[in-house]
XYZ file of C-alpha atoms in Angstrom:
100
model
C 0.000 0.000 0.000
C 1.192 3.472 -0.830
C -0.834 6.370 0.551
C -4.009 4.280 0.438
C -3.326 3.032 -3.090
C -2.423 -0.591 -3.746
C 0.272 -1.294 -6.304
C 0.014 -4.689 -7.928
C 0.585 -6.403 -11.218
C -1.099 -9.742 -11.884
C -0.288 -11.803 -14.951
C -2.801 -14.092 -16.625
C -0.405 -16.989 -15.976
C -0.408 -16.273 -12.246
C -4.197 -15.921 -12.182
C -4.746 -19.144 -14.123
C -6.810 -17.666 -16.970
C -6.553 -14.977 -19.623
C -8.444 -11.706 -19.503
C -11.262 -10.882 -20.204
C -12.400 -14.093 -18.477
C -13.567 -13.324 -14.917
C -10.900 -15.361 -13.044
C -8.010 -12.865 -13.336
C -10.170 -10.027 -12.039
C -11.440 -12.132 -9.121
C -7.848 -13.153 -8.353
C -6.806 -9.490 -8.100
C -9.701 -8.781 -5.740
C -8.874 -11.798 -3.579
C -5.141 -10.991 -3.418
C -5.867 -7.374 -2.485
C -8.745 -8.167 -0.144
C -10.952 -5.642 -1.940
C -14.461 -5.496 -3.362
C -14.851 -4.824 -7.087
C -16.383 -1.391 -6.429
C -13.164 -0.372 -4.618
C -10.922 -1.047 -7.625
C -9.915 0.997 -10.653
C -8.475 -1.198 -13.412
C -6.159 0.688 -15.771
C -4.987 -0.706 -19.092
C -4.357 0.008 -22.732
C -5.711 -3.158 -24.361
C -9.391 -2.805 -25.222
C -11.147 -6.092 -24.395
C -9.018 -7.300 -21.472
C -8.486 -3.925 -19.813
C -11.583 -1.891 -20.676
C -14.437 -4.313 -21.417
C -13.566 -7.077 -18.921
C -13.244 -5.118 -15.661
C -16.740 -3.541 -15.727
C -18.200 -7.010 -16.320
C -16.493 -7.963 -13.027
C -17.846 -4.856 -11.262
C -14.638 -2.798 -11.456
C -14.230 0.694 -12.854
C -12.140 0.673 -16.043
C -9.753 3.382 -17.167
C -8.591 3.165 -20.767
C -5.011 4.326 -21.205
C -5.145 5.642 -24.780
C -1.801 7.055 -25.819
C -2.301 8.520 -29.284
C 1.437 8.440 -29.985
C 1.516 4.672 -29.335
C -1.994 3.677 -30.387
C -3.168 1.800 -33.396
C -4.130 4.207 -36.165
C -7.651 5.508 -35.774
C -9.852 6.951 -33.096
C -10.376 5.584 -29.619
C -13.421 3.321 -29.320
C -16.476 4.553 -27.382
C -16.166 3.884 -23.662
C -18.477 1.500 -21.836
C -20.692 3.116 -19.167
C -18.701 4.188 -16.105
C -15.305 3.910 -17.803
C -12.890 6.794 -18.262
C -10.072 7.504 -20.696
C -6.671 9.046 -20.021
C -3.760 9.816 -22.342
C -1.063 9.242 -19.711
C -0.666 7.852 -16.228
C -0.171 11.323 -14.724
C -3.853 11.948 -15.494
C -4.853 8.987 -13.332
C -4.074 10.757 -10.068
C -6.358 13.652 -11.011
C -9.070 11.246 -12.106
C -8.875 9.582 -8.692
C -8.976 12.921 -6.883
C -5.403 12.663 -5.604
C -3.142 15.672 -5.276
C 0.117 15.493 -7.167
C 3.298 17.487 -6.880
C 4.781 18.788 -10.103
């Protein structure tokens, strides 16, 4: 834990299934001891990181970096999801103060 924020990376191999199946998301919740409504799932891959988490009850944040993205426009967000262009934006989205 860091200032009330958990820092964790969970691979599909460690969870025993690939995203967007529910098992990896449940594994994260179990390992953190959190409810789905307490978690913000951030990722840059559409189905596993943006579509899967809301199906498991988590809030999804789509990390869409136009300089690294596939050509085209960002897909429409599912209800309740947010989009950021860089991780610095995440702190503001979560209502955290940052120092410059």
